[in-house]
Amino acid sequence: MATKEYAGKTVETTDDGYLINASDWNEEIAKEIAKEEGIEELNDRHMTVINFMREVFEKTGEGPSIRKLTKESGVPTKELYELFPKGPAKKAARIAGIPKPKGCI
Amino acid sequence: MKKLVILGAGTAGTMMLNKLHETLDRNEWQLTIVDQFETHYYQPGFLFIPFGIYNKKDVVKPKRDFFPKGAEVIVSEIDKIEPDQNRVLLKNNTVLNYDLLIIATGAKVKPEETEGMVSDLWHKNIFDFYTIEGATALANFFKYWEGGKLVLNITEMPIKCPVAPLEFVFLADSYFTERGIRDKVDIHFVTTLPGAFTKPKASSILGDILTKKNIHLTSDFNIARVDNENKKIVSWDEMEVPFDVLVTIPTNMGDDVIARSGMGDELQFVPTDKHTLRADNYDNIFVIGDATNLPSSKAGSVAHFEADILLENILSAIDGRELKAKFDGHANCYIESGFGKGILIDFNYDTEPLPGKFPLPGIGPFSLLEETKMNHYGKVMFRWMYWNLLLKGSELPIESHMSMAGKRA
């Protein structure tokens, strides 16, 4: 557990930088986390993915898999990898302020 | 007469049929099981076929050998479950009404989910070993192969028996060494996971074993397509791995009947309570084995531990009681590591595989996360136990819930 300051707000995060409380999240915080992930600017398509992830998390308590993302968010897999290079599920979850996807056993 | 219907007569469905047949009052309950196939495959044995250790006849028996006398068995494809009507429609036009339903329709490999997989090179230079057809085709290929780039690729999680891909490359190392051509075979393990395995301790120990055996590891590789012309796999972010022979672990999905019935998630697995094994949305439907969306391994040992829990909860449901038995995610897997040795892992939802000893009354102890001959014998012995005890629902000397005894945290 760690604390970090994003957009003038102090928030609790896990050791690998995921927000502990999804309710701490706002778009300003998302922009700063995105920069840490090497994404300089969040465009509409980024936000489509991020909002979809938050929606799924609020409903089910878990972030969606890539397959669910592409099937239901309207953003194709190829584009997901362009928007969030190297592991869209993990990266987009962090920017969306939801827990790191558990991955399966 | 009340009706309990089991869909699927694989490992989980057959075990449940036997347990319920023993337990339920036959004057009150009629038990019916449905499956479209008449052959039971010992799926853990598929791994050994490409290396000529087992052949087809070692892994097949008629399903009817494992059904109790008097159980109603219907051989037909299932068309659709209508959970709101409490009935199942079969392709042979039968309509089965039920009071309780157990879904045990398993998981299947879907190579066609990846672009270019089932194309020019399919079963020529590209094989799976999760089907009898793939495993035997690969055995024929390996027999005459003189070496080159052998690439194993895990497409997407979850998969059945998540340790099988590791076992495959360990056995390949052993097999090509014994054939005297190991120096001509470049073995490459390419996975969507961040390491050799899913859980940190096991991943690091198994990763070291890969290195020791001179098997290359590429992690975080998410395959987008197969380039048949240039014999390479390409990831969504345009990384490329060339191959001479590709062994794919395709996307695993639940049965199509689950999708036809509108009961599945994006991989056609049925949303299921991870402790009670009751379907999330239906009080009189239970789900067992690979058909569930549980965050546990898809493995026979898991189905076996689930069966004890499910039996108890079905009896509670029949009596209108609360479901008290809780599945803990327990899995117990022997990992063949080649040269007559094996590794054992034992874990559940909350405890990752740990090193130490695994006590087993009368037979053990086995060593955990360590290569030993004893663990290999455990795996060999298991096939006998599977056919003779496990499918018939008999007690095995191993607890449903995981125990910490012998483990080093």
PDB file of C-alpha atoms in Angstrom, chain B residues 191 227 271 348 350:
ATOM      1  CA  THR B 191       2.414 -17.223 -23.446  1.00  0.00           C
ATOM      2  CA  ASP B 227       0.907 -15.899 -40.927  1.00  0.00           C
ATOM      3  CA  PRO B 271     -21.847 -17.495 -14.161  1.00  0.00           C
ATOM      4  CA  ASN B 348      -6.900 -22.970  -3.782  1.00  0.00           C
ATOM      5  CA  ASP B 350      -6.610 -17.949  -1.450  1.00  0.00           C
TER       6      ASP B 350
END
